[in-house]
PDB file of C-alpha atoms in Angstrom:
ATOM      1  CA  UNK L 180    -104.030 145.139 -86.471  1.00 82.00           C
ATOM      2  CA  UNK L 181    -104.903 148.761 -85.817  1.00 95.00           C
ATOM      3  CA  UNK L 182    -107.961 150.060 -84.024  1.00 96.00           C
ATOM      4  CA  UNK L 183    -110.180 152.653 -85.710  1.00 97.00           C
ATOM      5  CA  UNK L 184    -110.947 155.960 -83.992  1.00 96.00           C
ATOM      6  CA  UNK L 185    -114.017 158.105 -84.713  1.00 94.00           C
ATOM      7  CA  UNK L 186    -114.505 161.508 -83.053  1.00 92.00           C
ATOM      8  CA  UNK L 187    -117.774 163.421 -83.136  1.00 88.00           C
ATOM      9  CA  UNK L 188    -119.304 166.347 -81.289  1.00 85.00           C
ATOM     10  CA  UNK L 189    -122.635 165.930 -79.538  1.00 82.00           C
ATOM     11  CA  UNK L 190    -125.045 168.864 -79.406  1.00 78.00           C
ATOM     12  CA  UNK L 191    -125.256 170.752 -76.127  1.00 77.00           C
ATOM     13  CA  UNK L 192    -127.915 169.671 -73.681  1.00 74.00           C
ATOM     14  CA  UNK L 193    -129.662 171.315 -70.752  1.00 72.00           C
ATOM     15  CA  UNK L 194    -126.747 170.541 -68.460  1.00 71.00           C
ATOM     16  CA  UNK L 195    -123.610 170.488 -70.648  1.00 72.00           C
ATOM     17  CA  UNK L 196    -122.039 172.375 -73.547  1.00 79.00           C
ATOM     18  CA  UNK L 197    -121.236 170.459 -76.764  1.00 81.00           C
ATOM     19  CA  UNK L 198    -118.987 167.549 -75.911  1.00 84.00           C
ATOM     20  CA  UNK L 199    -116.951 165.010 -77.804  1.00 88.00           C
ATOM     21  CA  UNK L 200    -117.782 161.383 -78.287  1.00 88.00           C
ATOM     22  CA  UNK L 201    -115.058 158.853 -79.040  1.00 92.00           C
ATOM     23  CA  UNK L 202    -115.722 155.546 -80.735  1.00 94.00           C
ATOM     24  CA  UNK L 203    -113.051 152.908 -81.050  1.00 96.00           C
ATOM     25  CA  UNK L 204    -113.954 150.139 -83.477  1.00 96.00           C
ATOM     26  CA  UNK L 205    -117.565 151.336 -83.265  1.00 95.00           C
ATOM     27  CA  UNK L 206    -117.810 151.217 -79.457  1.00 93.00           C
ATOM     28  CA  UNK L 207    -118.414 154.427 -77.502  1.00 90.00           C
ATOM     29  CA  UNK L 208    -115.461 154.793 -75.141  1.00 89.00           C
ATOM     30  CA  UNK L 209    -116.771 157.080 -72.385  1.00 85.00           C
ATOM     31  CA  UNK L 210    -120.139 155.366 -71.921  1.00 82.00           C
ATOM     32  CA  UNK L 211    -118.422 151.984 -72.063  1.00 80.00           C
ATOM     33  CA  UNK L 212    -115.927 152.930 -69.364  1.00 82.00           C
ATOM     34  CA  UNK L 213    -117.893 155.215 -67.021  1.00 77.00           C
ATOM     35  CA  UNK L 214    -121.470 154.123 -67.653  1.00 75.00           C
ATOM     36  CA  UNK L 215    -124.572 155.698 -69.058  1.00 75.00           C
ATOM     37  CA  UNK L 216    -124.896 159.386 -68.240  1.00 72.00           C
ATOM     38  CA  UNK L 217    -121.150 160.008 -68.372  1.00 75.00           C
ATOM     39  CA  UNK L 218    -119.841 162.812 -70.523  1.00 78.00           C
ATOM     40  CA  UNK L 219    -116.847 163.413 -72.753  1.00 82.00           C
ATOM     41  CA  UNK L 220    -114.629 166.492 -72.864  1.00 82.00           C
ATOM     42  CA  UNK L 221    -116.135 169.777 -73.995  1.00 82.00           C
ATOM     43  CA  UNK L 222    -115.618 170.309 -77.726  1.00 80.00           C
ATOM     44  CA  UNK L 223    -114.391 173.875 -77.238  1.00 83.00           C
ATOM     45  CA  UNK L 224    -111.539 172.714 -74.984  1.00 83.00           C
ATOM     46  CA  UNK L 225    -110.647 169.502 -76.815  1.00 85.00           C
ATOM     47  CA  UNK L 226    -110.830 170.971 -80.344  1.00 81.00           C
ATOM     48  CA  UNK L 227    -109.527 174.532 -80.012  1.00 81.00           C
ATOM     49  CA  UNK L 228    -109.581 176.708 -83.126  1.00 76.00           C
ATOM     50  CA  UNK L 229    -105.770 176.948 -83.128  1.00 80.00           C
ATOM     51  CA  UNK L 230    -105.581 173.171 -83.662  1.00 74.00           C
ATOM     52  CA  UNK L 231    -103.371 172.484 -80.648  1.00 77.00           C
ATOM     53  CA  UNK L 232    -105.766 170.266 -78.732  1.00 84.00           C
ATOM     54  CA  UNK L 233    -104.780 167.708 -76.101  1.00 89.00           C
ATOM     55  CA  UNK L 234    -105.418 164.678 -78.319  1.00 91.00           C
ATOM     56  CA  UNK L 235    -102.625 165.326 -80.812  1.00 91.00           C
ATOM     57  CA  UNK L 236    -100.116 162.557 -80.262  1.00 93.00           C
ATOM     58  CA  UNK L 237     -96.405 163.309 -79.951  1.00 92.00           C
ATOM     59  CA  UNK L 238     -93.362 161.261 -79.068  1.00 93.00           C
ATOM     60  CA  UNK L 239     -93.361 162.813 -75.615  1.00 94.00           C
ATOM     61  CA  UNK L 240     -96.886 161.636 -74.769  1.00 94.00           C
ATOM     62  CA  UNK L 241     -99.337 163.055 -72.264  1.00 94.00           C
ATOM     63  CA  UNK L 242    -102.270 162.107 -70.077  1.00 96.00           C
ATOM     64  CA  UNK L 243    -105.615 163.288 -71.485  1.00 93.00           C
ATOM     65  CA  UNK L 244    -109.014 163.315 -69.781  1.00 90.00           C
ATOM     66  CA  UNK L 245    -111.643 161.632 -71.967  1.00 90.00           C
ATOM     67  CA  UNK L 246    -114.634 161.923 -69.695  1.00 85.00           C
ATOM     68  CA  UNK L 247    -116.280 161.627 -66.343  1.00 79.00           C
ATOM     69  CA  UNK L 248    -119.274 159.890 -64.789  1.00 71.00           C
ATOM     70  CA  UNK L 249    -122.607 161.624 -64.364  1.00 67.00           C
ATOM     71  CA  UNK L 250    -121.764 162.466 -60.747  1.00 66.00           C
ATOM     72  CA  UNK L 251    -118.650 164.371 -61.994  1.00 60.00           C
ATOM     73  CA  UNK L 252    -115.001 163.419 -61.941  1.00 54.00           C
ATOM     74  CA  UNK L 253    -114.462 165.308 -58.699  1.00 59.00           C
ATOM     75  CA  UNK L 254    -116.689 162.767 -56.996  1.00 68.00           C
ATOM     76  CA  UNK L 255    -115.697 159.391 -58.450  1.00 70.00           C
ATOM     77  CA  UNK L 256    -112.693 160.103 -60.670  1.00 73.00           C
ATOM     78  CA  UNK L 257    -112.082 160.836 -64.330  1.00 81.00           C
ATOM     79  CA  UNK L 258    -111.545 158.602 -67.326  1.00 89.00           C
ATOM     80  CA  UNK L 259    -108.108 159.430 -68.705  1.00 92.00           C
ATOM     81  CA  UNK L 260    -105.604 157.827 -71.027  1.00 95.00           C
ATOM     82  CA  UNK L 261    -101.933 158.266 -71.878  1.00 97.00           C
ATOM     83  CA  UNK L 262    -101.630 159.289 -75.564  1.00 97.00           C
ATOM     84  CA  UNK L 263     -98.285 158.800 -77.294  1.00 97.00           C
ATOM     85  CA  UNK L 264     -96.942 158.494 -80.827  1.00 97.00           C
ATOM     86  CA  UNK L 265     -94.445 155.733 -81.620  1.00 97.00           C
ATOM     87  CA  UNK L 266     -93.424 156.416 -85.224  1.00 96.00           C
ATOM     88  CA  UNK L 267     -96.379 155.347 -87.385  1.00 97.00           C
ATOM     89  CA  UNK L 268     -98.474 154.222 -84.411  1.00 98.00           C
ATOM     90  CA  UNK L 269    -100.507 156.225 -81.892  1.00 98.00           C
ATOM     91  CA  UNK L 270    -101.088 154.394 -78.636  1.00 98.00           C
ATOM     92  CA  UNK L 271    -103.775 154.997 -76.005  1.00 97.00           C
ATOM     93  CA  UNK L 272    -102.708 153.147 -72.854  1.00 97.00           C
ATOM     94  CA  UNK L 273    -102.319 153.311 -69.081  1.00 96.00           C
ATOM     95  CA  UNK L 274    -105.998 154.115 -68.510  1.00 94.00           C
ATOM     96  CA  UNK L 275    -107.200 155.678 -65.279  1.00 91.00           C
ATOM     97  CA  UNK L 276    -110.876 155.023 -64.587  1.00 87.00           C
ATOM     98  CA  UNK L 277    -113.500 156.237 -62.109  1.00 79.00           C
ATOM     99  CA  UNK L 278    -114.023 154.212 -58.946  1.00 74.00           C
ATOM    100  CA  UNK L 279    -115.333 150.665 -59.553  1.00 76.00           C
ATOM    101  CA  UNK L 280    -115.057 150.875 -63.353  1.00 77.00           C
ATOM    102  CA  UNK L 281    -113.325 148.484 -65.744  1.00 80.00           C
ATOM    103  CA  UNK L 282    -110.069 149.655 -67.289  1.00 87.00           C
ATOM    104  CA  UNK L 283    -110.071 149.499 -71.119  1.00 90.00           C
ATOM    105  CA  UNK L 284    -107.189 147.760 -72.890  1.00 93.00           C
ATOM    106  CA  UNK L 285    -104.458 149.605 -74.771  1.00 96.00           C
ATOM    107  CA  UNK L 286    -105.462 150.706 -78.267  1.00 97.00           C
ATOM    108  CA  UNK L 287    -103.176 151.224 -81.264  1.00 98.00           C
ATOM    109  CA  UNK L 288    -104.060 153.453 -84.203  1.00 98.00           C
ATOM    110  CA  UNK L 289    -102.407 153.998 -87.553  1.00 98.00           C
ATOM    111  CA  UNK L 290    -100.876 157.458 -87.052  1.00 97.00           C
ATOM    112  CA  UNK L 291    -101.986 158.753 -90.471  1.00 97.00           C
ATOM    113  CA  UNK L 292    -105.604 157.647 -89.909  1.00 97.00           C
ATOM    114  CA  UNK L 293    -105.518 159.065 -86.374  1.00 96.00           C
ATOM    115  CA  UNK L 294    -104.241 162.454 -87.572  1.00 94.00           C
ATOM    116  CA  UNK L 295    -106.796 162.507 -90.398  1.00 95.00           C
ATOM    117  CA  UNK L 296    -109.649 161.799 -87.982  1.00 93.00           C
ATOM    118  CA  UNK L 297    -108.561 164.535 -85.565  1.00 91.00           C
ATOM    119  CA  UNK L 298    -108.204 166.971 -88.471  1.00 90.00           C
ATOM    120  CA  UNK L 299    -111.684 166.050 -89.720  1.00 90.00           C
ATOM    121  CA  UNK L 300    -113.166 166.544 -86.231  1.00 88.00           C
ATOM    122  CA  UNK L 301    -111.290 169.833 -85.828  1.00 86.00           C
ATOM    123  CA  UNK L 302    -112.658 171.240 -89.085  1.00 85.00           C
ATOM    124  CA  UNK L 303    -116.254 170.130 -88.365  1.00 80.00           C
ATOM    125  CA  UNK L 304    -117.289 173.122 -86.247  1.00 74.00           C
ATOM    126  CA  UNK L 305    -121.081 172.507 -86.219  1.00 73.00           C
ATOM    127  CA  UNK L 306    -120.982 172.489 -82.430  1.00 71.00           C
ATOM    128  CA  UNK L 307    -120.185 176.220 -82.561  1.00 68.00           C
ATOM    129  CA  UNK L 308    -123.461 176.827 -84.426  1.00 64.00           C
ATOM    130  CA  UNK L 309    -125.302 174.738 -81.838  1.00 57.00           C
ATOM    131  CA  UNK L 310    -123.727 176.828 -79.093  1.00 52.00           C
ATOM    132  CA  UNK L 311    -124.762 180.145 -80.633  1.00 49.00           C
ATOM    133  CA  UNK L 312    -128.157 178.922 -81.885  1.00 50.00           C
TER     134      UNK L 312
END
């Protein structure tokens, strides 16, 4: 059974620029792993206009930072995951979590659904309007 990924941008706040929120099977990943007040990656960095963001899965795989606690990752550590494509499956595994946090399990996504969700998030540029407004 595959997990379902949803990516959305949150409007900027008084402290942070627009950031991404990741839900896996309806559960918010960053808040679930780092606690309330944590933040996801900035939309501008994670969803660059050229489409070559860090979340695109390849056979080579790479470690990607998903978020940090309210006190910042430099203090307590970052939430990161190893993202890799295995044919028709995208795997998120080998989690690194901030100090004293619970490590999420590995997640497996249908590669076509995963790519479609990243493409949808990439083309939804409302966060740019929020930034300039």
